[in-house]
Coordinates of C-alpha atoms and ligand atoms in Angstrom, one line a residue:
M1 CA 86.6 118.2 101.1
L2 CA 87.8 116.1 98.2
W3 CA 91.1 114.4 99.0
K4 CA 91.3 115.9 102.5
K5 CA 92.7 113.7 105.2
E6 CA 91.5 113.4 108.8
T7 CA 94.9 114.5 110.2
S8 CA 98.2 115.7 108.8
K9 CA 99.8 112.4 109.7
N10 CA 101.4 110.4 106.9
N11 CA 99.1 107.4 107.0
A12 CA 96.0 109.3 108.0
M13 CA 92.6 108.3 106.4
Y14 CA 90.7 110.4 104.0
V15 CA 87.7 112.2 105.5
D16 CA 84.3 110.6 105.4
L17 CA 82.5 112.4 102.6
Y18 CA 79.2 110.7 103.5
A19 CA 79.3 112.2 106.9
L20 CA 78.7 115.5 105.2
N21 CA 77.0 118.1 107.5
G22 CA 77.3 115.8 110.5
G23 CA 75.7 112.9 108.6
R24 CA 72.3 114.6 108.4
V25 CA 72.0 113.9 104.7
N26 CA 70.3 110.6 104.2
F27 CA 72.1 109.1 101.2
N28 CA 70.4 105.7 101.6
E29 CA 67.2 107.3 100.7
V30 CA 68.7 108.8 97.6
D31 CA 70.3 105.5 96.7
S32 CA 66.9 103.7 96.9
Y33 CA 65.4 106.4 94.7
V34 CA 68.1 106.3 92.0
R35 CA 68.1 102.5 92.0
R36 CA 64.3 102.0 91.8
D37 CA 64.6 99.7 88.8
E38 CA 67.1 97.4 90.3
S39 CA 64.9 94.4 89.9
S40 CA 64.8 94.7 86.1
S41 CA 67.3 92.3 84.7
T42 CA 69.4 92.5 81.6
L43 CA 70.1 88.8 81.6
N44 CA 66.9 88.2 79.6
K45 CA 67.7 86.5 76.3
N46 CA 64.5 85.7 74.5
D47 CA 64.1 84.2 71.0
A48 CA 60.6 85.7 70.6
V49 CA 62.0 89.2 71.1
S50 CA 64.9 88.3 68.8
L51 CA 62.5 87.3 66.1
Q52 CA 60.5 90.4 66.6
K53 CA 63.6 92.6 66.3
R54 CA 64.6 90.8 63.1
K55 CA 61.1 91.4 61.6
Q56 CA 61.4 95.1 62.5
G57 CA 64.8 95.1 60.8
N58 CA 63.3 93.6 57.7
E59 CA 60.7 96.3 57.6
Y60 CA 63.4 99.0 57.8
F61 CA 65.4 97.1 55.1
S62 CA 62.4 97.1 52.8
E63 CA 62.1 100.9 53.3
G64 CA 65.8 101.3 52.3
N65 CA 66.7 102.4 55.8
W66 CA 70.0 100.4 56.0
T67 CA 71.4 101.9 59.2
D68 CA 68.2 101.3 61.3
A69 CA 67.9 97.8 59.8
M70 CA 71.5 97.0 60.7
E71 CA 71.0 98.1 64.3
M72 CA 67.8 96.2 64.6
Y73 CA 69.5 93.0 63.4
S74 CA 72.2 93.6 66.0
E75 CA 69.6 94.0 68.7
S76 CA 68.1 90.7 67.4
L77 CA 71.5 89.2 68.1
C78 CA 71.5 90.6 71.6
Y79 CA 68.2 88.8 72.4
A80 CA 68.8 85.5 70.5
E81 CA 69.2 82.6 72.9
N82 CA 72.6 80.8 72.8
G83 CA 72.5 78.2 70.0
S84 CA 69.3 79.5 68.5
K85 CA 69.0 79.8 64.7
N86 CA 68.1 83.5 65.2
I87 CA 71.8 84.1 65.5
S88 CA 72.7 83.0 62.0
L89 CA 69.6 84.6 60.4
A90 CA 70.4 88.0 62.0
Y91 CA 74.0 87.9 60.9
A92 CA 73.0 87.0 57.4
N93 CA 70.4 89.8 57.2
R94 CA 72.9 92.2 58.7
S95 CA 75.4 91.3 56.0
A96 CA 72.9 92.5 53.4
C97 CA 72.8 95.9 55.2
F98 CA 76.6 96.2 55.1
L99 CA 76.5 95.4 51.4
K100 CA 74.0 98.2 50.8
M101 CA 76.1 100.6 52.9
K102 CA 79.1 99.7 50.8
L103 CA 80.9 98.3 53.9
Y104 CA 82.2 95.3 52.0
N105 CA 84.6 93.9 54.5
E106 CA 82.0 94.0 57.2
C107 CA 79.6 92.2 54.8
L108 CA 82.1 89.4 54.3
V109 CA 82.7 89.0 58.0
D110 CA 79.0 88.8 58.7
I111 CA 78.5 86.1 56.0
E112 CA 81.2 84.0 57.7
L113 CA 79.6 84.6 61.2
A114 CA 76.3 83.5 59.8
K115 CA 77.8 80.3 58.4
K116 CA 79.7 79.6 61.6
A117 CA 76.5 80.0 63.6
G118 CA 74.8 77.3 61.5
Y119 CA 73.0 79.1 58.7
P120 CA 70.3 76.8 57.2
A121 CA 71.6 74.8 54.2
D122 CA 68.6 75.5 52.0
L123 CA 69.1 79.2 52.2
M124 CA 72.8 79.0 51.6
P125 CA 72.7 79.8 47.9
N126 CA 71.4 83.3 48.7
L127 CA 74.3 83.9 51.1
D128 CA 76.8 82.6 48.6
Q129 CA 75.4 84.9 45.9
R130 CA 75.7 87.9 48.3
K131 CA 79.3 87.0 48.9
E132 CA 80.0 87.0 45.2
E133 CA 78.2 90.3 44.7
C134 CA 80.3 91.8 47.5
L135 CA 83.6 90.5 46.1
E136 CA 82.6 92.0 42.8
A137 CA 81.7 95.4 44.4
I138 CA 85.0 95.6 46.3
K139 CA 86.9 95.9 43.0
K140 CA 85.0 99.1 42.2
V141 CA 85.2 100.8 45.5
A142 CA 85.4 104.6 45.4
P143 CA 87.4 106.7 47.9
S144 CA 85.0 107.5 50.7
M145 CA 84.6 110.6 52.9
K146 CA 87.7 110.3 55.0
L147 CA 87.4 113.5 57.1
G148 CA 87.9 112.6 60.7
S149 CA 88.6 108.9 60.4
E150 CA 92.4 109.4 60.4
L151 CA 94.9 112.2 61.1
S152 CA 95.6 114.4 58.1
F153 CA 99.3 114.4 59.1
E154 CA 101.8 111.9 60.6
S155 CA 101.2 111.3 64.3
D156 CA 103.4 112.8 67.0
E157 CA 106.0 110.4 68.4
H158 CA 104.9 110.7 72.1
F159 CA 101.3 111.6 71.5
P160 CA 100.1 109.1 69.0
C161 CA 96.6 110.6 68.9
M162 CA 97.9 114.0 67.8
A163 CA 99.2 115.3 64.4
N164 CA 103.0 116.1 64.3
V165 CA 102.2 119.7 63.3
L166 CA 101.1 120.4 66.9
K167 CA 102.8 120.7 70.3
I168 CA 101.6 120.9 73.9
D169 CA 103.1 123.9 75.6
Q170 CA 102.4 126.5 78.2
D171 CA 100.7 129.7 77.1
A172 CA 101.5 133.2 78.3
E173 CA 99.5 132.6 81.6
G174 CA 101.3 129.4 82.2
N175 CA 98.3 127.2 81.3
L176 CA 98.8 124.2 79.1
G177 CA 97.7 124.6 75.5
I178 CA 98.1 123.1 72.0
F179 CA 100.0 125.2 69.5
A180 CA 100.6 124.9 65.8
K181 CA 104.2 124.1 64.8
K182 CA 103.4 125.1 61.2
D183 CA 100.5 126.6 59.2
I184 CA 97.5 124.3 59.1
D185 CA 94.7 124.5 56.5
V186 CA 90.9 124.4 57.1
G187 CA 89.3 120.9 57.3
Q188 CA 92.4 119.1 58.7
T189 CA 92.0 116.3 61.2
I190 CA 94.6 117.1 63.8
V191 CA 93.6 114.8 66.7
V192 CA 92.0 111.3 66.6
E193 CA 91.9 110.2 70.2
K194 CA 90.6 106.9 71.6
A195 CA 88.9 108.1 74.7
F196 CA 90.1 107.0 78.1
M197 CA 86.5 106.4 79.1
T198 CA 83.5 105.6 76.9
Y199 CA 80.0 104.6 77.7
L200 CA 77.1 103.6 75.5
H201 CA 73.9 104.9 77.1
T202 CA 71.2 103.2 75.0
Q203 CA 70.5 101.5 71.6
Y204 CA 72.8 98.7 72.5
G205 CA 72.8 97.3 69.0
S206 CA 74.4 100.5 67.5
K207 CA 78.0 100.5 68.9
C208 CA 80.6 98.4 70.6
N209 CA 79.8 98.5 74.4
I210 CA 83.5 99.1 75.2
C211 CA 85.0 101.3 72.6
L212 CA 81.9 102.7 70.8
K213 CA 83.0 101.5 67.4
D214 CA 80.1 101.4 65.0
Q215 CA 79.3 100.1 61.6
T216 CA 81.2 97.0 62.4
N217 CA 80.6 93.2 63.0
L218 CA 79.3 93.5 66.5
V219 CA 78.9 90.2 68.4
A220 CA 76.5 90.0 71.4
C221 CA 77.5 89.1 75.0
K222 CA 76.5 85.5 75.7
K223 CA 74.7 86.4 78.9
C224 CA 73.1 89.9 78.8
T225 CA 71.0 91.7 76.2
V226 CA 72.7 95.1 76.4
A227 CA 76.3 94.5 75.3
M228 CA 77.8 93.9 71.9
F229 CA 81.5 93.9 71.1
C230 CA 83.7 94.7 68.1
G231 CA 86.5 92.4 67.1
E232 CA 89.0 94.2 69.3
C233 CA 86.9 94.3 72.5
Q234 CA 85.6 90.7 72.6
S235 CA 88.3 89.8 75.1
N236 CA 88.0 92.9 77.3
S237 CA 88.1 92.5 81.1
L238 CA 85.6 95.1 82.0
H239 CA 82.3 93.6 80.9
E240 CA 82.8 90.5 83.1
Y241 CA 82.2 92.8 86.1
E242 CA 79.4 94.8 84.6
C243 CA 77.4 92.1 82.9
G244 CA 73.9 92.1 84.5
L245 CA 74.6 95.2 86.5
R246 CA 72.1 98.0 86.0
C247 CA 71.1 100.8 88.3
S248 CA 68.1 102.3 86.6
N249 CA 65.9 101.8 83.6
D250 CA 66.2 105.5 82.8
S251 CA 69.1 105.4 80.3
Q252 CA 70.6 108.7 81.3
T253 CA 70.5 108.1 85.0
N254 CA 71.9 104.7 84.5
S255 CA 74.8 105.9 82.4
V256 CA 75.7 108.7 84.7
I257 CA 76.1 106.2 87.5
M258 CA 77.4 103.2 85.5
Q259 CA 80.0 105.1 83.5
T260 CA 81.6 106.2 86.8
V261 CA 81.4 102.6 88.0
R262 CA 83.2 101.5 84.8
S263 CA 85.9 104.2 85.1
C264 CA 86.7 103.0 88.7
L265 CA 86.8 99.3 87.5
L266 CA 89.2 100.4 84.7
A267 CA 91.5 102.2 87.2
I268 CA 91.4 99.3 89.8
D269 CA 92.2 96.8 87.0
M270 CA 95.3 98.7 86.0
F271 CA 97.1 98.1 89.3
S272 CA 98.1 94.9 91.2
S273 CA 97.2 96.3 94.6
V274 CA 95.1 99.1 96.2
E275 CA 98.3 100.5 97.6
D276 CA 99.7 100.9 94.1
L277 CA 96.6 102.5 92.9
M278 CA 96.5 104.9 95.9
N279 CA 100.2 105.9 95.3
F280 CA 99.6 106.5 91.6
V281 CA 96.5 108.6 92.2
E282 CA 98.1 110.6 95.0
Q283 CA 101.1 111.3 92.8
A284 CA 99.0 112.4 89.9
I285 CA 96.8 114.7 92.0
K286 CA 99.7 116.3 93.8
S287 CA 101.7 117.0 90.6
D288 CA 101.5 120.3 88.9
R289 CA 98.4 120.5 86.6
N290 CA 100.3 122.8 84.2
Q291 CA 103.4 120.7 83.8
I292 CA 103.9 119.8 80.2
P293 CA 103.0 116.1 79.7
T294 CA 105.8 114.0 78.2
T295 CA 103.7 111.2 76.7
L296 CA 100.2 109.8 76.3
S297 CA 101.1 106.5 74.7
G298 CA 100.2 104.1 77.5
V299 CA 97.0 103.5 79.5
K300 CA 98.6 104.6 82.7
S301 CA 99.8 107.9 81.3
Q302 CA 96.3 108.5 80.0
Y303 CA 94.9 107.8 83.4
A304 CA 97.3 110.3 85.0
A305 CA 96.1 112.9 82.5
F306 CA 92.5 111.9 83.2
L307 CA 93.1 112.5 87.0
K308 CA 94.4 116.0 86.2
L309 CA 91.3 116.9 84.1
P310 CA 89.9 120.3 85.2
M311 CA 86.8 120.2 87.4
N312 CA 84.0 122.7 87.2
P313 CA 84.5 125.4 89.9
A314 CA 80.7 126.0 89.8
D315 CA 80.4 122.5 91.4
Q316 CA 81.8 123.8 94.7
N317 CA 78.5 125.0 95.9
L318 CA 76.7 123.0 98.6
I319 CA 73.9 121.7 96.3
D320 CA 76.4 120.2 93.9
V321 CA 78.6 118.9 96.6
I322 CA 75.6 117.1 98.1
A323 CA 74.4 115.8 94.7
S324 CA 77.8 114.5 93.7
T325 CA 78.2 112.9 97.2
A326 CA 74.8 111.2 96.9
I327 CA 75.8 109.8 93.5
A328 CA 79.2 108.7 94.8
F329 CA 77.4 106.8 97.6
T330 CA 75.3 104.9 95.1
I331 CA 78.3 104.1 92.9
Q332 CA 80.3 102.8 95.9
K333 CA 77.4 100.5 96.9
I334 CA 77.3 99.1 93.3
L335 CA 81.0 98.6 93.2
L336 CA 81.1 96.9 96.6
E337 CA 78.4 94.5 95.3
I338 CA 81.1 93.1 93.0
P339 CA 82.7 90.3 95.0
K340 CA 86.2 91.0 93.8
I341 CA 86.0 94.7 94.5
N342 CA 84.4 94.0 97.9
S343 CA 87.3 91.7 99.0
T344 CA 90.0 94.0 97.6
F345 CA 88.6 97.1 99.4
K346 CA 88.0 95.4 102.8
L347 CA 90.0 97.9 104.9
K348 CA 88.3 101.0 106.1
K349 CA 91.2 103.1 104.9
Y350 CA 90.7 101.7 101.3
R351 CA 87.0 102.3 101.4
R352 CA 87.6 106.0 102.3
F353 CA 90.0 106.2 99.4
L354 CA 87.4 104.7 97.1
M355 CA 84.9 107.3 98.2
H356 CA 87.2 110.1 97.1
L357 CA 88.2 108.3 93.9
I358 CA 84.6 107.9 92.8
T359 CA 83.8 111.5 93.5
H360 CA 86.9 112.6 91.6
H361 CA 86.1 110.4 88.6
Y362 CA 82.4 111.5 88.6
R363 CA 83.3 115.2 88.7
A364 CA 86.0 114.9 86.1
M365 CA 83.6 113.2 83.6
K366 CA 80.8 115.6 84.4
M367 CA 83.0 118.4 83.3
N368 CA 84.9 116.8 80.4
S369 CA 82.8 114.2 78.8
L370 CA 81.7 114.6 75.2
E371 CA 78.2 113.5 74.6
S372 CA 77.2 112.4 71.1
G373 CA 74.6 110.8 68.9
W374 CA 71.5 112.6 70.2
I375 CA 68.3 110.7 69.8
V376 CA 64.7 111.3 70.9
D377 CA 63.8 109.2 73.9
E378 CA 60.7 107.2 73.1
G379 CA 59.6 107.3 76.7
N380 CA 59.5 111.0 77.4
G381 CA 60.2 112.6 74.0
E382 CA 63.3 114.4 75.3
Y383 CA 66.6 114.4 73.6
V384 CA 69.1 112.0 75.1
A385 CA 72.7 111.3 74.3
L386 CA 73.5 107.9 72.8
A387 CA 77.0 107.8 74.2
S388 CA 79.6 109.7 76.0
Q389 CA 83.4 109.8 75.8
T390 CA 86.0 111.4 78.1
G391 CA 89.4 111.9 76.5
V392 CA 92.2 114.1 77.7
M393 CA 93.2 116.1 74.6
K394 CA 90.2 118.3 74.7
C395 CA 91.3 119.8 78.1
Y396 CA 94.4 121.2 76.5
L397 CA 92.3 123.3 74.2
K398 CA 91.6 126.8 75.3
H399 CA 88.1 128.2 75.0
S400 CA 87.4 130.9 72.5
C401 CA 84.1 132.3 71.2
A402 CA 85.9 132.5 67.9
P403 CA 87.2 128.9 67.7
N404 CA 89.6 127.5 65.1
V405 CA 88.6 123.9 65.7
V406 CA 85.6 121.7 66.4
V407 CA 85.6 118.7 68.7
T408 CA 83.4 115.9 67.5
D409 CA 83.2 112.1 67.6
L410 CA 83.5 109.5 64.9
H411 CA 83.4 105.7 65.2
G412 CA 84.2 105.9 68.9
N413 CA 87.1 108.3 68.6
I414 CA 87.2 111.9 69.8
V415 CA 88.2 113.9 66.7
I416 CA 89.5 117.5 66.4
I417 CA 89.1 119.2 63.0
T418 CA 90.2 122.7 62.0
V419 CA 87.4 125.0 61.0
R420 CA 89.6 128.0 60.2
P421 CA 93.2 128.3 59.1
V422 CA 95.8 128.1 61.9
K423 CA 99.1 130.0 61.6
K424 CA 102.3 128.7 62.9
G425 CA 102.6 129.5 66.6
Q426 CA 98.8 130.1 67.0
Q427 CA 97.0 128.3 69.8
I428 CA 94.3 125.7 69.1
M429 CA 91.0 126.9 70.5
H430 CA 87.5 125.4 70.7
S431 CA 84.2 126.6 72.0
I432 CA 83.4 124.8 75.3
Y433 CA 79.8 124.6 74.2
T434 CA 79.7 124.3 70.4
D435 CA 76.5 126.4 70.1
L436 CA 77.9 129.2 72.1
V437 CA 79.3 130.6 68.9
K438 CA 75.8 131.6 67.8
F439 CA 75.0 133.9 70.8
P440 CA 75.7 137.6 71.3
K441 CA 78.4 138.5 73.8
D442 CA 76.2 139.2 76.9
E443 CA 74.5 135.8 76.4
R444 CA 77.8 134.0 75.9
H445 CA 79.3 135.5 79.1
R446 CA 76.2 134.7 81.1
I447 CA 76.3 131.1 80.0
L448 CA 80.0 130.7 80.6
W449 CA 79.8 132.2 84.0
N450 CA 76.8 130.1 85.1
F451 CA 78.2 126.8 83.9
C452 CA 81.9 127.1 84.6
R453 CA 82.6 130.5 86.3
M454 CA 84.6 131.7 83.3
T455 CA 85.1 135.2 82.1
C456 CA 86.0 135.0 78.4
K457 CA 88.7 137.4 77.1
C458 CA 89.0 135.8 73.7
A459 CA 89.7 137.8 70.5
R460 CA 86.0 138.0 69.7
C461 CA 85.0 139.2 73.1
E462 CA 87.9 141.7 73.6
G463 CA 89.6 142.2 70.2
D464 CA 88.9 144.1 67.0
T465 CA 85.8 143.8 65.0
A466 CA 85.7 143.4 61.2
P467 CA 85.4 146.8 59.4
F468 CA 82.2 147.3 57.4
K469 CA 84.0 147.3 54.1
L470 CA 85.4 143.8 54.8
R471 CA 82.0 142.5 55.8
K472 CA 80.6 143.8 52.6
E473 CA 83.3 142.1 50.6
M474 CA 82.6 138.8 52.4
C475 CA 78.9 139.2 51.6
S476 CA 79.6 139.5 47.9
N477 CA 82.0 136.6 47.9
P478 CA 80.6 133.9 45.5
N479 CA 81.2 131.0 48.1
F480 CA 79.3 133.0 50.7
Q481 CA 76.5 133.6 48.3
Y482 CA 76.3 130.0 47.4
I483 CA 76.1 129.0 51.1
V484 CA 73.4 131.5 51.8
K485 CA 71.4 130.4 48.8
Q486 CA 71.6 126.8 49.9
L487 CA 70.5 127.7 53.4
I488 CA 67.4 129.5 52.2
A489 CA 66.4 127.1 49.5
P490 CA 68.5 123.9 49.5
A491 CA 68.6 122.4 46.1
R492 CA 69.1 118.8 47.2
N493 CA 70.2 117.1 50.4
D494 CA 72.3 114.2 49.1
D495 CA 76.0 113.5 49.6
E496 CA 77.1 115.4 46.6
A497 CA 75.2 118.6 47.7
K498 CA 76.7 118.4 51.2
Q499 CA 80.1 117.9 49.8
K500 CA 79.7 120.9 47.6
M501 CA 78.5 123.0 50.6
M502 CA 81.6 121.9 52.5
D503 CA 83.9 122.9 49.7
N504 CA 82.3 126.3 49.5
C505 CA 82.7 126.8 53.3
K506 CA 86.3 125.6 53.1
R507 CA 87.1 128.1 50.3
F508 CA 85.5 131.0 52.1
L509 CA 87.2 130.1 55.4
R510 CA 90.6 129.7 53.7
K511 CA 90.2 133.2 52.5
Y512 CA 88.6 135.0 55.4
G513 CA 89.1 132.6 58.3
L514 CA 91.8 134.7 59.9
K515 CA 90.0 138.0 59.7
P516 CA 88.4 139.5 62.8
W517 CA 85.2 137.7 63.8
C518 CA 82.0 139.0 62.4
E519 CA 78.5 137.6 61.7
E520 CA 79.3 136.5 58.2
L521 CA 82.4 134.6 59.3
G522 CA 80.5 133.2 62.3
M523 CA 77.7 131.9 60.1
V524 CA 80.1 130.0 57.7
V525 CA 81.9 128.5 60.7
Q526 CA 78.6 127.4 62.1
V527 CA 77.5 125.8 58.8
Y528 CA 80.8 124.0 58.6
F529 CA 80.5 122.8 62.2
E530 CA 77.1 121.3 61.3
L531 CA 78.3 119.6 58.2
I532 CA 81.2 118.0 60.0
N533 CA 78.9 116.8 62.8
H534 CA 76.5 115.3 60.3
R535 CA 79.1 113.7 58.0
Q536 CA 78.5 110.3 59.5
E537 CA 75.0 110.2 58.0
Y538 CA 76.3 110.9 54.5
N539 CA 75.6 107.5 53.2
Q540 CA 72.3 106.9 54.9
E541 CA 69.3 108.8 56.0
N542 CA 68.9 108.0 59.7
K543 CA 65.5 109.0 60.8
H544 CA 66.0 108.6 64.5
V545 CA 69.2 110.6 64.7
E546 CA 69.0 114.3 65.0
K547 CA 71.5 116.8 66.5
K548 CA 70.5 118.3 69.8
S549 CA 70.8 122.0 69.6
F550 CA 72.1 122.8 73.0
N551 CA 73.9 120.5 75.4
M552 CA 74.9 121.8 78.7
S553 CA 75.6 119.1 81.2
L554 CA 75.1 115.5 82.3
L555 CA 72.5 116.5 84.8
T556 CA 69.2 115.0 83.7
G557 CA 65.8 115.8 85.0
L558 CA 66.0 112.9 87.3
L559 CA 69.2 114.0 88.9
I560 CA 67.8 117.4 89.6
T561 CA 64.9 115.7 91.4
L562 CA 67.5 113.7 93.3
L563 CA 69.2 116.9 94.2
L564 CA 66.1 118.4 95.5
L565 CA 65.5 115.3 97.5
A566 CA 69.0 115.6 98.9
I567 CA 68.4 119.2 99.9
S568 CA 65.1 118.4 101.6
C569 CA 67.0 115.7 103.6
Y570 CA 69.5 118.3 104.5
Y571 CA 67.1 120.9 105.7
F572 CA 64.3 118.9 107.3
Ligands
LIG1 ZN1 85.2 97.8 70.7
LIG2 ZN1 76.9 90.8 79.3
LIG3 ZN1 84.9 135.0 74.1

């Protein structure tokens, strides 16, 4: 149904997706269900809440929990009323966190922000002393853990996010893939991509609302309490439309809906007219998905690649079609409540187009978004994602149950890091679901089939197995023994211990990483995965943040309920 026109005529309208099954599905009912929290406002600045957040921050600070304290001071900024002294006090306290976290530039910026916001004169000596301390510390700064924060090689000329040791090409089956142009070592950062679409689901003091940058001098939106911006994003054009918009108090439902709203706003904003947008989208969709892209250096080329992201073939069944249509219906209603969008999309022809665009964006993100920063939801005790990002580079990676890279996130970027050596000419492969690597073949195949109708023929599923002698050799390898020993009885859990563990993994993988897959190799790759995923917490113990063990899709419990509701509308 998606992108079908009513007739074969050139100027025909797109079919009405909401008339699905003769219009018997009552989407209005679903809409009112999803948007049950519509009345709760985010335009609720409140000095009392701001003060309470700052006090909570002080408590974390006194416990030596710098990260949580920093986030709490940021939240205090979100709630502080314009012109209130809470603003300068929160900046000043946050600067102390940055100092402790050895983020010296950020510390200096916050000190200036505190002064600009009218920091009380009688307290000023403390602030000046902190500044001096900070300037002193900068001189002795040690090289920090850089893995993932920048490319390990020069960047490619046309794909600035990709190392110049890679190329995008067609594989033997004619599908696009990324290949090594020369040998690449373990632990190399080969892609650092600023995602095309990002969304912060909850904990609004933790990251930039637009680009998800963290550990930076976030400044709060002047109107709402749920958006903070980094230096680069303060003048963004998106938040103006979104400010005050919220569809649900359930963070996951809200973000599934609102991130699609944002992606549409982003696309609409890129073009001077609906006609231009329509032509662009139609071109992108019609073009060959496996054509080798020539560039990804502008926002439009990124959008074209976004439109060509693969969608989940498992979504073709009736239940999923109804669910995604119901969600699209809600999203369209929210979009049309924005006056500018409403007037731009007046024509029926345009609204039909919008219907398809929303569904397309929603399905593309459902299949391709990378969710990160798992936290325990205080309401229901379930794991929820802190943020999600949809980039395009990941879709050029082939799936393998014996991956040679891991895809992760760092400071708002999508990062790809090698976890085994890669030989010149070899294809870059990741595991669609990171934890899949742990499971036996039958289980892996069942999961892959259920979630994306895939039958894996990777080297691990179909190829050679490691001979017994080789496995025995791996087991007696000193790096392997060190890793096992640490897993059974970890000596310590500090930065140094983790770094040592990483070094041991790296040495083992350098030696055996290209051998046929076996349990020993798999275990080390898995440990290395985990260490990479946790490296952000190296400097601080963050008691809220834990890694969720198995992440399958965006569908939350609520959306499943919604789905059941849609089905009951359909049958009765
Ligand atoms: Zn930003
Ligand atoms: Zn706002
Ligand atoms: Zn496989």
